[in-house]
PDB file of C-alpha atoms in Angstrom:
ATOM      1  CA  UNK L  10     -26.454  43.810  43.490  1.00 56.00           C
ATOM      2  CA  UNK L  11     -28.137  43.748  40.090  1.00 62.00           C
ATOM      3  CA  UNK L  12     -28.173  41.143  37.364  1.00 61.00           C
ATOM      4  CA  UNK L  13     -25.702  43.122  35.282  1.00 65.00           C
ATOM      5  CA  UNK L  14     -23.088  43.061  38.033  1.00 67.00           C
ATOM      6  CA  UNK L  15     -22.532  39.282  37.779  1.00 70.00           C
ATOM      7  CA  UNK L  16     -18.999  38.469  36.680  1.00 70.00           C
ATOM      8  CA  UNK L  17     -18.330  35.431  34.516  1.00 69.00           C
ATOM      9  CA  UNK L  18     -16.319  32.602  36.048  1.00 71.00           C
ATOM     10  CA  UNK L  19     -12.601  32.893  35.608  1.00 70.00           C
ATOM     11  CA  UNK L  20     -11.055  30.840  32.815  1.00 68.00           C
ATOM     12  CA  UNK L  21      -8.134  28.584  33.682  1.00 65.00           C
ATOM     13  CA  UNK L  22      -4.722  30.041  33.059  1.00 62.00           C
ATOM     14  CA  UNK L  23      -3.290  27.965  30.213  1.00 63.00           C
ATOM     15  CA  UNK L  24       0.107  29.579  30.540  1.00 63.00           C
ATOM     16  CA  UNK L  25       0.737  28.081  33.943  1.00 56.00           C
ATOM     17  CA  UNK L  26       3.084  25.068  33.976  1.00 60.00           C
ATOM     18  CA  UNK L  27       1.432  21.699  34.354  1.00 59.00           C
ATOM     19  CA  UNK L  28       1.363  20.399  37.884  1.00 60.00           C
ATOM     20  CA  UNK L  29       4.075  17.845  38.529  1.00 63.00           C
ATOM     21  CA  UNK L  30       3.040  14.676  40.291  1.00 58.00           C
ATOM     22  CA  UNK L  31       4.293  14.544  43.826  1.00 63.00           C
ATOM     23  CA  UNK L  32       6.586  11.687  44.783  1.00 66.00           C
ATOM     24  CA  UNK L  33       4.629   8.670  45.952  1.00 67.00           C
ATOM     25  CA  UNK L  34       1.459   9.637  44.086  1.00 67.00           C
ATOM     26  CA  UNK L  35       0.113   7.604  41.174  1.00 69.00           C
ATOM     27  CA  UNK L  36      -0.316   9.643  38.013  1.00 65.00           C
ATOM     28  CA  UNK L  37      -3.728   9.530  36.355  1.00 66.00           C
ATOM     29  CA  UNK L  38      -4.194   6.856  33.680  1.00 68.00           C
ATOM     30  CA  UNK L  39      -3.495   7.957  30.113  1.00 67.00           C
ATOM     31  CA  UNK L  40      -6.435   8.911  27.972  1.00 64.00           C
ATOM     32  CA  UNK L  41      -7.568   6.033  25.749  1.00 65.00           C
ATOM     33  CA  UNK L  42      -6.721   6.182  22.064  1.00 61.00           C
ATOM     34  CA  UNK L  43      -9.479   6.781  19.578  1.00 59.00           C
ATOM     35  CA  UNK L  44     -10.757   3.614  17.908  1.00 60.00           C
ATOM     36  CA  UNK L  45      -9.390   2.993  14.415  1.00 59.00           C
ATOM     37  CA  UNK L  46     -11.357   4.540  11.594  1.00 59.00           C
ATOM     38  CA  UNK L  47     -13.626   2.162   9.705  1.00 58.00           C
ATOM     39  CA  UNK L  48     -12.235   1.009   6.354  1.00 65.00           C
ATOM     40  CA  UNK L  49     -13.101   3.071   3.328  1.00 72.00           C
ATOM     41  CA  UNK L  50     -15.544   0.962   1.247  1.00 73.00           C
ATOM     42  CA  UNK L  51     -14.461   2.644  -2.006  1.00 74.00           C
ATOM     43  CA  UNK L  52     -10.814   1.820  -1.327  1.00 76.00           C
ATOM     44  CA  UNK L  53     -11.716  -1.759  -0.402  1.00 82.00           C
ATOM     45  CA  UNK L  54     -13.564  -2.280  -3.694  1.00 86.00           C
ATOM     46  CA  UNK L  55     -10.713  -0.693  -5.646  1.00 86.00           C
ATOM     47  CA  UNK L  56      -8.080  -2.831  -3.918  1.00 87.00           C
ATOM     48  CA  UNK L  57     -10.062  -6.027  -4.544  1.00 88.00           C
ATOM     49  CA  UNK L  58     -10.541  -5.080  -8.186  1.00 87.00           C
ATOM     50  CA  UNK L  59      -6.900  -4.207  -8.847  1.00 87.00           C
ATOM     51  CA  UNK L  60      -5.515  -7.142  -6.843  1.00 86.00           C
ATOM     52  CA  UNK L  61      -7.949 -10.036  -7.279  1.00 84.00           C
ATOM     53  CA  UNK L  62      -7.825 -12.902  -4.829  1.00 85.00           C
ATOM     54  CA  UNK L  63      -5.841 -15.180  -7.150  1.00 81.00           C
ATOM     55  CA  UNK L  64      -3.145 -12.522  -7.665  1.00 82.00           C
ATOM     56  CA  UNK L  65      -3.108 -11.790  -3.945  1.00 87.00           C
ATOM     57  CA  UNK L  66      -2.642 -15.475  -3.083  1.00 86.00           C
ATOM     58  CA  UNK L  67       0.399 -15.597  -5.370  1.00 84.00           C
ATOM     59  CA  UNK L  68       1.805 -12.285  -4.142  1.00 87.00           C
ATOM     60  CA  UNK L  69       1.323 -13.076  -0.461  1.00 90.00           C
ATOM     61  CA  UNK L  70       3.580 -16.110  -0.798  1.00 88.00           C
ATOM     62  CA  UNK L  71       6.230 -14.149  -2.681  1.00 88.00           C
ATOM     63  CA  UNK L  72       6.302 -10.947  -0.594  1.00 91.00           C
ATOM     64  CA  UNK L  73       9.383 -10.920   1.638  1.00 89.00           C
ATOM     65  CA  UNK L  74       8.986 -10.937   5.407  1.00 89.00           C
ATOM     66  CA  UNK L  75       8.468  -7.621   7.149  1.00 85.00           C
ATOM     67  CA  UNK L  76      11.805  -6.233   8.317  1.00 79.00           C
ATOM     68  CA  UNK L  77      12.165  -5.853  12.068  1.00 80.00           C
ATOM     69  CA  UNK L  78      12.748  -2.294  13.230  1.00 78.00           C
ATOM     70  CA  UNK L  79      15.904  -2.258  15.376  1.00 81.00           C
ATOM     71  CA  UNK L  80      14.643   0.635  17.480  1.00 82.00           C
ATOM     72  CA  UNK L  81      11.143  -0.850  17.814  1.00 75.00           C
ATOM     73  CA  UNK L  82       7.931   1.113  17.862  1.00 74.00           C
ATOM     74  CA  UNK L  83       6.837   3.270  14.976  1.00 75.00           C
ATOM     75  CA  UNK L  84       3.587   3.332  13.109  1.00 79.00           C
ATOM     76  CA  UNK L  85       1.619   0.267  12.184  1.00 82.00           C
ATOM     77  CA  UNK L  86       2.686  -1.096   8.804  1.00 85.00           C
ATOM     78  CA  UNK L  87       0.308  -0.446   5.910  1.00 88.00           C
ATOM     79  CA  UNK L  88      -1.371  -3.545   4.504  1.00 90.00           C
ATOM     80  CA  UNK L  89       0.670  -5.142   1.709  1.00 93.00           C
ATOM     81  CA  UNK L  90      -2.406  -5.727  -0.463  1.00 92.00           C
ATOM     82  CA  UNK L  91      -3.231  -2.005  -0.453  1.00 92.00           C
ATOM     83  CA  UNK L  92       0.335  -1.158  -1.435  1.00 93.00           C
ATOM     84  CA  UNK L  93       0.322  -3.790  -4.183  1.00 92.00           C
ATOM     85  CA  UNK L  94      -2.962  -2.370  -5.516  1.00 92.00           C
ATOM     86  CA  UNK L  95      -1.410   1.099  -5.622  1.00 93.00           C
ATOM     87  CA  UNK L  96       1.631  -0.304  -7.464  1.00 91.00           C
ATOM     88  CA  UNK L  97      -0.607  -2.079  -9.984  1.00 89.00           C
ATOM     89  CA  UNK L  98      -2.544   1.161 -10.495  1.00 90.00           C
ATOM     90  CA  UNK L  99       0.615   3.202 -11.003  1.00 89.00           C
ATOM     91  CA  UNK L 100       2.121   0.644 -13.377  1.00 85.00           C
ATOM     92  CA  UNK L 101      -1.054   0.358 -15.435  1.00 82.00           C
ATOM     93  CA  UNK L 102      -1.888   4.050 -15.590  1.00 84.00           C
ATOM     94  CA  UNK L 103       1.649   5.304 -16.108  1.00 83.00           C
ATOM     95  CA  UNK L 104       1.189   8.233 -13.717  1.00 86.00           C
ATOM     96  CA  UNK L 105       4.011   9.432 -11.499  1.00 89.00           C
ATOM     97  CA  UNK L 106       4.451   8.421  -7.870  1.00 90.00           C
ATOM     98  CA  UNK L 107       3.319  11.808  -6.616  1.00 92.00           C
ATOM     99  CA  UNK L 108       0.069  11.584  -8.579  1.00 92.00           C
ATOM    100  CA  UNK L 109      -1.146   8.543  -6.647  1.00 92.00           C
ATOM    101  CA  UNK L 110      -4.820   9.209  -5.787  1.00 90.00           C
ATOM    102  CA  UNK L 111      -5.552   9.505  -2.065  1.00 89.00           C
ATOM    103  CA  UNK L 112      -8.348   6.925  -2.303  1.00 89.00           C
ATOM    104  CA  UNK L 113      -5.797   4.156  -1.693  1.00 87.00           C
ATOM    105  CA  UNK L 114      -5.115   5.482   1.802  1.00 87.00           C
ATOM    106  CA  UNK L 115      -1.383   4.990   1.275  1.00 91.00           C
ATOM    107  CA  UNK L 116       1.136   7.761   0.755  1.00 93.00           C
ATOM    108  CA  UNK L 117       3.180   7.750  -2.413  1.00 93.00           C
ATOM    109  CA  UNK L 118       6.347   7.625  -0.314  1.00 94.00           C
ATOM    110  CA  UNK L 119       5.240   4.376   1.314  1.00 94.00           C
ATOM    111  CA  UNK L 120       4.299   2.878  -2.043  1.00 94.00           C
ATOM    112  CA  UNK L 121       7.634   3.871  -3.591  1.00 93.00           C
ATOM    113  CA  UNK L 122       9.627   2.594  -0.606  1.00 93.00           C
ATOM    114  CA  UNK L 123       7.829  -0.761  -0.645  1.00 94.00           C
ATOM    115  CA  UNK L 124       8.208  -0.946  -4.449  1.00 91.00           C
ATOM    116  CA  UNK L 125      11.978  -0.528  -4.206  1.00 91.00           C
ATOM    117  CA  UNK L 126      12.181  -3.035  -1.309  1.00 92.00           C
ATOM    118  CA  UNK L 127      10.211  -5.615  -3.267  1.00 91.00           C
ATOM    119  CA  UNK L 128      12.144  -4.947  -6.479  1.00 88.00           C
ATOM    120  CA  UNK L 129      15.487  -5.497  -4.741  1.00 89.00           C
ATOM    121  CA  UNK L 130      14.071  -8.667  -3.145  1.00 90.00           C
ATOM    122  CA  UNK L 131      13.136 -10.028  -6.607  1.00 87.00           C
ATOM    123  CA  UNK L 132       9.383 -10.111  -5.970  1.00 87.00           C
ATOM    124  CA  UNK L 133       8.406  -9.283  -9.542  1.00 83.00           C
ATOM    125  CA  UNK L 134      10.520 -12.063 -11.038  1.00 81.00           C
ATOM    126  CA  UNK L 135       9.122 -14.673  -8.668  1.00 83.00           C
ATOM    127  CA  UNK L 136       5.552 -13.384  -9.116  1.00 81.00           C
ATOM    128  CA  UNK L 137       5.840 -13.642 -12.909  1.00 77.00           C
ATOM    129  CA  UNK L 138       7.343 -17.117 -12.604  1.00 79.00           C
ATOM    130  CA  UNK L 139       4.550 -18.276 -10.293  1.00 79.00           C
ATOM    131  CA  UNK L 140       1.921 -16.844 -12.661  1.00 73.00           C
ATOM    132  CA  UNK L 141       3.480 -18.752 -15.580  1.00 69.00           C
ATOM    133  CA  UNK L 142       3.714 -21.966 -13.548  1.00 64.00           C
ATOM    134  CA  UNK L 143       0.102 -21.660 -12.497  1.00 58.00           C
ATOM    135  CA  UNK L 144      -1.178 -21.508 -16.061  1.00 52.00           C
ATOM    136  CA  UNK L 145       1.285 -23.903 -17.579  1.00 54.00           C
ATOM    137  CA  UNK L 146       1.485 -22.051 -20.870  1.00 47.00           C
ATOM    138  CA  UNK L 147       3.071 -18.674 -21.477  1.00 44.00           C
ATOM    139  CA  UNK L 148       0.412 -17.843 -24.063  1.00 35.00           C
ATOM    140  CA  UNK L 149      -2.612 -17.312 -21.857  1.00 37.00           C
ATOM    141  CA  UNK L 150      -3.290 -13.660 -21.118  1.00 45.00           C
ATOM    142  CA  UNK L 151      -4.828 -12.864 -17.801  1.00 59.00           C
ATOM    143  CA  UNK L 152      -4.761 -10.023 -15.329  1.00 61.00           C
ATOM    144  CA  UNK L 153      -1.939 -11.470 -13.256  1.00 65.00           C
ATOM    145  CA  UNK L 154       0.469 -11.752 -16.160  1.00 65.00           C
ATOM    146  CA  UNK L 155      -0.409  -8.320 -17.517  1.00 68.00           C
ATOM    147  CA  UNK L 156       0.030  -6.732 -14.084  1.00 72.00           C
ATOM    148  CA  UNK L 157       3.372  -8.508 -13.648  1.00 72.00           C
ATOM    149  CA  UNK L 158       4.542  -7.251 -17.024  1.00 71.00           C
ATOM    150  CA  UNK L 159       3.628  -3.626 -16.306  1.00 73.00           C
ATOM    151  CA  UNK L 160       5.220  -3.712 -12.876  1.00 79.00           C
ATOM    152  CA  UNK L 161       8.419  -5.239 -14.269  1.00 76.00           C
ATOM    153  CA  UNK L 162       8.553  -2.480 -16.887  1.00 76.00           C
ATOM    154  CA  UNK L 163       8.078   0.113 -14.128  1.00 75.00           C
ATOM    155  CA  UNK L 164      10.947  -1.468 -12.199  1.00 76.00           C
ATOM    156  CA  UNK L 165      13.183  -1.214 -15.250  1.00 75.00           C
ATOM    157  CA  UNK L 166      13.452  -4.986 -15.615  1.00 73.00           C
ATOM    158  CA  UNK L 167      13.402  -6.622 -19.010  1.00 66.00           C
ATOM    159  CA  UNK L 168      10.626  -9.000 -19.898  1.00 59.00           C
ATOM    160  CA  UNK L 169      11.594 -12.626 -20.081  1.00 55.00           C
ATOM    161  CA  UNK L 170      11.752 -14.301 -23.458  1.00 42.00           C
ATOM    162  CA  UNK L 171       8.558 -16.166 -24.209  1.00 42.00           C
ATOM    163  CA  UNK L 172       6.307 -13.944 -22.117  1.00 47.00           C
ATOM    164  CA  UNK L 173       3.561 -12.222 -24.003  1.00 44.00           C
ATOM    165  CA  UNK L 174       2.523  -9.169 -22.012  1.00 45.00           C
ATOM    166  CA  UNK L 175      -0.514  -7.919 -23.883  1.00 44.00           C
ATOM    167  CA  UNK L 176      -1.726 -10.575 -26.232  1.00 43.00           C
ATOM    168  CA  UNK L 177      -3.391 -13.889 -25.801  1.00 40.00           C
ATOM    169  CA  UNK L 178      -1.392 -15.356 -28.663  1.00 43.00           C
ATOM    170  CA  UNK L 179       2.269 -15.493 -29.645  1.00 48.00           C
ATOM    171  CA  UNK L 180       3.551 -13.066 -32.222  1.00 53.00           C
ATOM    172  CA  UNK L 181       2.695 -14.061 -35.748  1.00 54.00           C
ATOM    173  CA  UNK L 182       5.436 -15.680 -37.820  1.00 58.00           C
ATOM    174  CA  UNK L 183       7.125 -13.551 -40.453  1.00 59.00           C
ATOM    175  CA  UNK L 184       5.366 -13.544 -43.829  1.00 60.00           C
ATOM    176  CA  UNK L 185       6.691 -15.989 -46.361  1.00 63.00           C
ATOM    177  CA  UNK L 186       8.346 -14.524 -49.410  1.00 51.00           C
TER     178      UNK L 186
END
């Protein structure tokens, strides 16, 4: 026998049906799931910039409870702060749902679904009211009030009387004749 006459080992036949466990035998343990991916630092910075801590503290109190799935299971729910950051981005930039950048780590479908859930639950009204109550005066312009205004416009809701979405002062009185 020469070195060239060596045959390679036979490969397993992948077409063969998987062996069924015999009755009374314990099946092998399932393979462990891969650990979750580490958070994207760029997305984390973007989320914290678009939804500052003071806005998040207000929103967290106003966001409705997570609905219970009647059939159970499913995927893990995406973090509400990430979805709110994507909504703030979409409302401020004016881009369409499908143009949501992938850096948020949230699909546009999820963002749109959560947006409609929160709109029907009245989140934007209560968030704007809490932002006004926090400052005491409707004149002060800050990020929370501007974000609330843009999101309400995106939801097709009218702005309340006395809210000044873009300015830090009320509209000027009409000129005297």
